[in-house]
Coordinates of C-alpha atoms and ligand atoms in Angstrom, one line a residue:
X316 CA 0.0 0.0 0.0
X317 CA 1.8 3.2 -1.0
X318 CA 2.5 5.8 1.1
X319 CA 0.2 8.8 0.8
X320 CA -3.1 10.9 2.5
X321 CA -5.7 8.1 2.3
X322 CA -9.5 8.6 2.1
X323 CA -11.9 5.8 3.3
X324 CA -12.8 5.6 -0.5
X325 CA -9.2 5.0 -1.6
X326 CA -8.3 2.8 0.6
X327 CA -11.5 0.5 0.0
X328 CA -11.2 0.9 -3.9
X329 CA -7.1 0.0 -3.5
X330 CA -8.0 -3.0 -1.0
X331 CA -10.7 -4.2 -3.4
X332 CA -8.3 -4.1 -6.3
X333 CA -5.5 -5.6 -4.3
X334 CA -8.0 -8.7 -2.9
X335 CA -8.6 -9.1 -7.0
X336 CA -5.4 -9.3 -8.0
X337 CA -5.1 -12.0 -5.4
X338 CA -8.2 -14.5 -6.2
X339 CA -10.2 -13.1 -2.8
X340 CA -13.8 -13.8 -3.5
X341 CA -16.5 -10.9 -2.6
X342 CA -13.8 -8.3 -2.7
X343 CA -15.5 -5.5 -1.8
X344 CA -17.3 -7.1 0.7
X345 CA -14.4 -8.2 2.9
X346 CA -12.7 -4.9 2.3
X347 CA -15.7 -3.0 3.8
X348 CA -16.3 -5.8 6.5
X349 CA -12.3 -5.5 7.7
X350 CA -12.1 -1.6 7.1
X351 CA -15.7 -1.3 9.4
X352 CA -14.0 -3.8 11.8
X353 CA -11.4 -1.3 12.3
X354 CA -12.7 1.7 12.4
X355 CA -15.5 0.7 14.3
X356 CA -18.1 1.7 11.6
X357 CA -20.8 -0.3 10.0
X358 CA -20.3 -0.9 6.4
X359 CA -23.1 1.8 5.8
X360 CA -21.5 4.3 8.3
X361 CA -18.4 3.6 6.1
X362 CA -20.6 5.0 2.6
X363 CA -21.6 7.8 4.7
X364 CA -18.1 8.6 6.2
X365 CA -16.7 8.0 2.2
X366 CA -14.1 11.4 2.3
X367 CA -13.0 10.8 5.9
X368 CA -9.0 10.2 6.1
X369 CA -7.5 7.1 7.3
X370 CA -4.4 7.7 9.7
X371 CA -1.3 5.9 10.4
X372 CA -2.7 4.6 13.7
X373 CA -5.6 2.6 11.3
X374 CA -3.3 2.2 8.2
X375 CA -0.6 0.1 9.8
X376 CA -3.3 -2.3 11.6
X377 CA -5.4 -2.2 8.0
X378 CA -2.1 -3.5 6.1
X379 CA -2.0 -6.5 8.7
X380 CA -5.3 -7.4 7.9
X381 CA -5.1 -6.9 4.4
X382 CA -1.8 -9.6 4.7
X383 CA -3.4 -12.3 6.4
X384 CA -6.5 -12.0 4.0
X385 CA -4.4 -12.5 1.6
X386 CA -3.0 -16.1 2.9
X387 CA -6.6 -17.1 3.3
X388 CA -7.2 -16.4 6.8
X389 CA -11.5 -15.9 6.8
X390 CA -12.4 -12.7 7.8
X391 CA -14.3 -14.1 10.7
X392 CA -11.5 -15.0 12.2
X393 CA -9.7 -11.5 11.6
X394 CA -12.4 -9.5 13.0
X395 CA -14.0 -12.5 16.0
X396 CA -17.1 -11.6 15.0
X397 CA -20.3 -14.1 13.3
X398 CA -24.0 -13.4 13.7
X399 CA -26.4 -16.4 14.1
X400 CA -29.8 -16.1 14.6
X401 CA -29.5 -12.3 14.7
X402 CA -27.3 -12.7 17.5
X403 CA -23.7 -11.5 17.8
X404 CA -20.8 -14.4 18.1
X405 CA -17.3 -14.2 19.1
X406 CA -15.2 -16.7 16.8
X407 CA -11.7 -17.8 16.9
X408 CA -9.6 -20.6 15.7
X409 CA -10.5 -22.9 18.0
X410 CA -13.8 -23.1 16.5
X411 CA -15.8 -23.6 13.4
X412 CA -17.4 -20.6 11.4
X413 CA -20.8 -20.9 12.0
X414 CA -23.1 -21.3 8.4
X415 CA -26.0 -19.4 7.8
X416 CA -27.4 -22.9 6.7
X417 CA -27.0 -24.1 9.9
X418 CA -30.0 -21.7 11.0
X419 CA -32.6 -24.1 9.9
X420 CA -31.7 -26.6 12.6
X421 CA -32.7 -24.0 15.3
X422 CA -35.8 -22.6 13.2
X423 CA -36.9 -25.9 12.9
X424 CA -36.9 -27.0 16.5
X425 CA -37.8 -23.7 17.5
X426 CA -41.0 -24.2 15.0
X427 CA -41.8 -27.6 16.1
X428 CA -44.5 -27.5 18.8
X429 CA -43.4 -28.7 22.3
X430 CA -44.4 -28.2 25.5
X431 CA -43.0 -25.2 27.6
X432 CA -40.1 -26.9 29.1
X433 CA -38.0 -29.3 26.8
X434 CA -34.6 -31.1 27.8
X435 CA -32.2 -30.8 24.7
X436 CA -28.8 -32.0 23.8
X437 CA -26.6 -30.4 21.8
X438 CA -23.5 -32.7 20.6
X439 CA -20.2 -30.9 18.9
X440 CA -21.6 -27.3 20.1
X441 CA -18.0 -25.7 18.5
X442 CA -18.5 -22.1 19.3
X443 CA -22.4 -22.8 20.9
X444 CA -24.2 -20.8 18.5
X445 CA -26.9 -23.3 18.3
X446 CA -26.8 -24.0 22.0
X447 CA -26.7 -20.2 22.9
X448 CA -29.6 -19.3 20.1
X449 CA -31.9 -21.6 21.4
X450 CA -31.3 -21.1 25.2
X451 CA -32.3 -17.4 24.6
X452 CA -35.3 -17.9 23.0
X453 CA -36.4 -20.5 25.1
X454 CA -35.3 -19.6 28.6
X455 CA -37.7 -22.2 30.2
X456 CA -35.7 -25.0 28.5
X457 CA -32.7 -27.1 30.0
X458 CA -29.9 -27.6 27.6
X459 CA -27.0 -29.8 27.7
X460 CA -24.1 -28.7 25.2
X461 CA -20.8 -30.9 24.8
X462 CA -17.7 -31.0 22.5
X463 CA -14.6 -33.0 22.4
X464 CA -12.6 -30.0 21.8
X465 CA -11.7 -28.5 25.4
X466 CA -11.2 -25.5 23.1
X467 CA -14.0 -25.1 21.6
X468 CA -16.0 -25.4 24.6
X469 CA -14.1 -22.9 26.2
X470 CA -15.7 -20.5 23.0
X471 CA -18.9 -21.6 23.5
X472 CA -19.2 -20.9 27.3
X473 CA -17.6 -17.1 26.8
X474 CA -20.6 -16.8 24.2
X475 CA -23.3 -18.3 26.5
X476 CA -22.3 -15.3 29.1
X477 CA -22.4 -13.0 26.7
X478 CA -25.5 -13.7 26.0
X479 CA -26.6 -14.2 29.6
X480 CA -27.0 -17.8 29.5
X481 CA -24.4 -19.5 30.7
X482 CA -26.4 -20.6 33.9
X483 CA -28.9 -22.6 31.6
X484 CA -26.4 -24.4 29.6
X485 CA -24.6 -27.4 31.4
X486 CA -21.4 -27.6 29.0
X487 CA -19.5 -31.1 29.2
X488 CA -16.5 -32.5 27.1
X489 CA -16.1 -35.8 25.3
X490 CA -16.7 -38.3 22.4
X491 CA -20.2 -37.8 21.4
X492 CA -22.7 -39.8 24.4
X493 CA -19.1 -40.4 26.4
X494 CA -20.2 -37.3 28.9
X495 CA -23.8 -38.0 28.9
X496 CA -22.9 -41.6 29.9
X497 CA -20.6 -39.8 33.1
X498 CA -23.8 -38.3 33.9
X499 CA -26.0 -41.1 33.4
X500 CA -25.3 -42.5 36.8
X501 CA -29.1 -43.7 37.5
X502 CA -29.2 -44.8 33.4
X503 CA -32.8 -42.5 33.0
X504 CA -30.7 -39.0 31.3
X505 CA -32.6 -38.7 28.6
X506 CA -33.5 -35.6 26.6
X507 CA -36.3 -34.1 24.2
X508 CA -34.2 -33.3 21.6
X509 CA -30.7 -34.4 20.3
X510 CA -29.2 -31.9 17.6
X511 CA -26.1 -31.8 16.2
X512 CA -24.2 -30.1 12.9
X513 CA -21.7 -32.5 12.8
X514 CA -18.2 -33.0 10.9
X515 CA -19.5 -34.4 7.7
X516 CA -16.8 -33.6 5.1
X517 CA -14.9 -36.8 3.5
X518 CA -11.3 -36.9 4.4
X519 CA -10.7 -37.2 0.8
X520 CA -12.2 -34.2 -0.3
X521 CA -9.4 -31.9 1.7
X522 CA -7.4 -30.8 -1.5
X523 CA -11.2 -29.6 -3.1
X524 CA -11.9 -27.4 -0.3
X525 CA -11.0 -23.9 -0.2
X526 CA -7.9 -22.7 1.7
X527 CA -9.8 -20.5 4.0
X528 CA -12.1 -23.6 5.5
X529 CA -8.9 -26.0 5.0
X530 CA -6.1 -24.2 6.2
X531 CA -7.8 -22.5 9.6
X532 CA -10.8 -24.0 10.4
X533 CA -10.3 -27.1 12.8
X534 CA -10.1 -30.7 11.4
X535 CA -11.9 -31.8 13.6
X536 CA -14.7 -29.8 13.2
X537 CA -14.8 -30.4 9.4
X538 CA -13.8 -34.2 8.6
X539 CA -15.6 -37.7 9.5
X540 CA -13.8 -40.3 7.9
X541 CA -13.4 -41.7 4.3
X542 CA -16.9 -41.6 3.8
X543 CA -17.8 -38.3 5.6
X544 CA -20.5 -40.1 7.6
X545 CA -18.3 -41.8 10.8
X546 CA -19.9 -39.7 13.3
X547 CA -23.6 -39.3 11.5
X548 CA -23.3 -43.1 11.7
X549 CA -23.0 -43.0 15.3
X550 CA -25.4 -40.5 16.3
X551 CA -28.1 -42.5 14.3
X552 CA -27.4 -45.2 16.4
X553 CA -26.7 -44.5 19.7
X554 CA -29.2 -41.3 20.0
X555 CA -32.3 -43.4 20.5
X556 CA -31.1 -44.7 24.0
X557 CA -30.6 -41.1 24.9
X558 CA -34.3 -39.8 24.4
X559 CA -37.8 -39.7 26.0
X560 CA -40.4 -41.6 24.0
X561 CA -41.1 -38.5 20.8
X562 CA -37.7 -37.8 21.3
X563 CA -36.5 -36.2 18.5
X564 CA -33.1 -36.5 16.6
X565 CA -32.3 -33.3 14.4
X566 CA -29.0 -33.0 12.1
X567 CA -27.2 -31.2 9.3
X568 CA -25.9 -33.4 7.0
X569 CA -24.0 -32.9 3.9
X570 CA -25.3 -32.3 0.4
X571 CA -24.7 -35.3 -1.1
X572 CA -25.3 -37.7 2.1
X573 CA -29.0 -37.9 2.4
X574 CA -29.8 -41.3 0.6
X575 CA -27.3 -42.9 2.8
X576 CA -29.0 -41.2 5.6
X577 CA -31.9 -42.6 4.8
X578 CA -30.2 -46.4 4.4
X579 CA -29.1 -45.5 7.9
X580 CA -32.1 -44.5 9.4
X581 CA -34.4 -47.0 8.0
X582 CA -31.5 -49.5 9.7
X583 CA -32.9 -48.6 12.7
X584 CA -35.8 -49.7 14.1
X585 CA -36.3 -47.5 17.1
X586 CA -37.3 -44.3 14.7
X587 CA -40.8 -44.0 13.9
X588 CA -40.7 -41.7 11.4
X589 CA -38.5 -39.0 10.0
X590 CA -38.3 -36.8 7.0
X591 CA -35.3 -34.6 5.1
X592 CA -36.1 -30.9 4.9
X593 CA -34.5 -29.1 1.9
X594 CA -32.8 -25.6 2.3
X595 CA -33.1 -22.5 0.2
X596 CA -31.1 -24.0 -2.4
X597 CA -34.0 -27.6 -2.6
X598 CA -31.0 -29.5 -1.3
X599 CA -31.8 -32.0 2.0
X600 CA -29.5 -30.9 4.5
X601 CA -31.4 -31.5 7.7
X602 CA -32.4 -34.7 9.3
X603 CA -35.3 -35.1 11.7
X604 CA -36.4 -38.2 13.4
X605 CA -38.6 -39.5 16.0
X606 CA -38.8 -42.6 18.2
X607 CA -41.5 -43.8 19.2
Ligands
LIG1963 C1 -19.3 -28.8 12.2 S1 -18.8 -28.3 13.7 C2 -20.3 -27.6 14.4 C3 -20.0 -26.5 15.4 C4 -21.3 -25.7 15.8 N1 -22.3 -26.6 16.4 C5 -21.9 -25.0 14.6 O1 -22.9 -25.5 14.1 O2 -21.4 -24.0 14.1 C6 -18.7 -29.8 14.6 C7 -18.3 -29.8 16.0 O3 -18.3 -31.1 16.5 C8 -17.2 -31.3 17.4 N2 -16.9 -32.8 17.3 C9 -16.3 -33.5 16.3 N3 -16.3 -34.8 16.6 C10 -16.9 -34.9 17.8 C11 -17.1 -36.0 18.7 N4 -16.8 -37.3 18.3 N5 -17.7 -35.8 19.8 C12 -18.1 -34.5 20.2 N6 -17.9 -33.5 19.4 C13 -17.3 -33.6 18.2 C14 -16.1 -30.5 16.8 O4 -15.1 -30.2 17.7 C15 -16.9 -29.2 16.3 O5 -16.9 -28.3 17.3

């Protein structure tokens, strides 16, 4: 970035040019986003503030950004911020980006009608955007959130305060059931709901992904085995033991996994009934299923 007096307008028009140049996708976008970060500024108080100069104290800070943008690091991660639900997250490292497809999972349990107070588990919470969504909207509710990452967990319990929630989450660490099974000393734990957006992603599709999810975003939180399905497996089979009778079982799966899905829950004979509901795009990317 050449030396000189810099305007907001410049230096978004030279960013977005220099993103270009370097195969960024949405440019302008992630200039505003980063600039906004900042200077504290919404991207529209940004078009209103166009002539305002940029000084040194912002330009050096702006030229970091701009660098690790450019080796991929996801502008989430730059800035620690992600809304979900209309809610504000903090993000880091230790935890996956949460999707905007990822919404329907909450929308639909949140449409589904229930009594007043529900028990619900959420498994692999990462940064507890679906844990944290839900326990605000439904304050009545008990929720149980876990992850094996200790790191993760400790993202998801820093967003549950600051969302004044932490008291109504109980946040646990392990493999999947593995904590529920710690707690299960009496062998009758057993929830409303199970959710989960799990890792679904086949370890062989690493080289196709882009270098932002690859290179930052945990592994852990991303692959599930050759076939992308080792932990979906698992949670078809081992959830029913963990719910009341119309216990439901919500997931995310990938785009291509939902006839397997099916294979996997018609394998099982302790669902009664479920059904794959298609996102915006008509693709089936969320599971829900009922036992009996
Ligand atoms: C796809 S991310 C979802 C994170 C968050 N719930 C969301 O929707 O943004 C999957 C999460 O599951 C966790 N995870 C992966 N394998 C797990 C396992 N066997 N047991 C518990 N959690 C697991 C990962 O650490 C990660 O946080």
């Amino acid at each position: 970035m050449p030396d000189k007096m810099w305007r907001v307008v410049d230096l978004l028009d030279w960013t977005v040019g220099y993103f270009q140049q370097n195969g960024i996708p949405n440019p302008r976008l992630d200039a505003e986003v980063l600039l906004g970060h900042l200077l504290e500024k919404s991207r529209l108080q940004l078009y209103l503030h166009f002539e305002m100069p940029v000084f040194q104290e912002h330009l050096t800070p702006f030229r970091e950004l701009i660098k690790k943008r450019i080796a991929h690091t996801p502008v989430s991660y730059l800035t620690n911020h992600k809304e979900f639900m209309s809610l504000d997250f903090y993000v880091d490292e230790r935890v996956l980006i949460p999707r905007p497809e990822t919404e329907q999972l909450v929308e639909t349990i949140l449409m589904t009608e229930t009594g007043d107070f529900q028990r619900l588990l959420e498994l692999g919470t990462g940064s507890g955007v679906i844990a944290t969504s839900l326990a605000v909207q439904q304050p009545e509710w008990e929720i149980v959130a876990t992850d094996i990452s200790e790191s993760a967990l400790a993202v998801a319990r820093k967003n549950a305060e600051t969302h004044a929630c932490a008291a109504q989450i109980e946040f646990l660490s392990g493999d999947l059931f593995e904590p529920i099974e710690a707690i299960n000393t009496n062998g009758d734990t057993r929830f409303d709901w199970i959710v989960c957006n799990p890792p679904y992603i086949k370890n062989t599709e690493r080289a196709a992904l882009s270098p932002d999810v690859r290179d930052y975003e945990p592994e852990v939180a991303l692959f599930a085995g050759d076939d992308g399905l080792a932990v979906i497996r698992r949670l078809i089979a081992e959830a029913p033991k963990y719910l009341t009778p119309g216990g439901k079982l919500i997931l995310e799966i990938g785009a291509a996994q939902a006839d397997t899905v099916r294979t996997l829950l018609d394998a099982e004979s302790a669902y009664c009934t479920y059904e794959l509901l298609e996102d915006y795009a008509g693709k089936e990317r969320v599971v829900l299923a009922s036992i009996s």
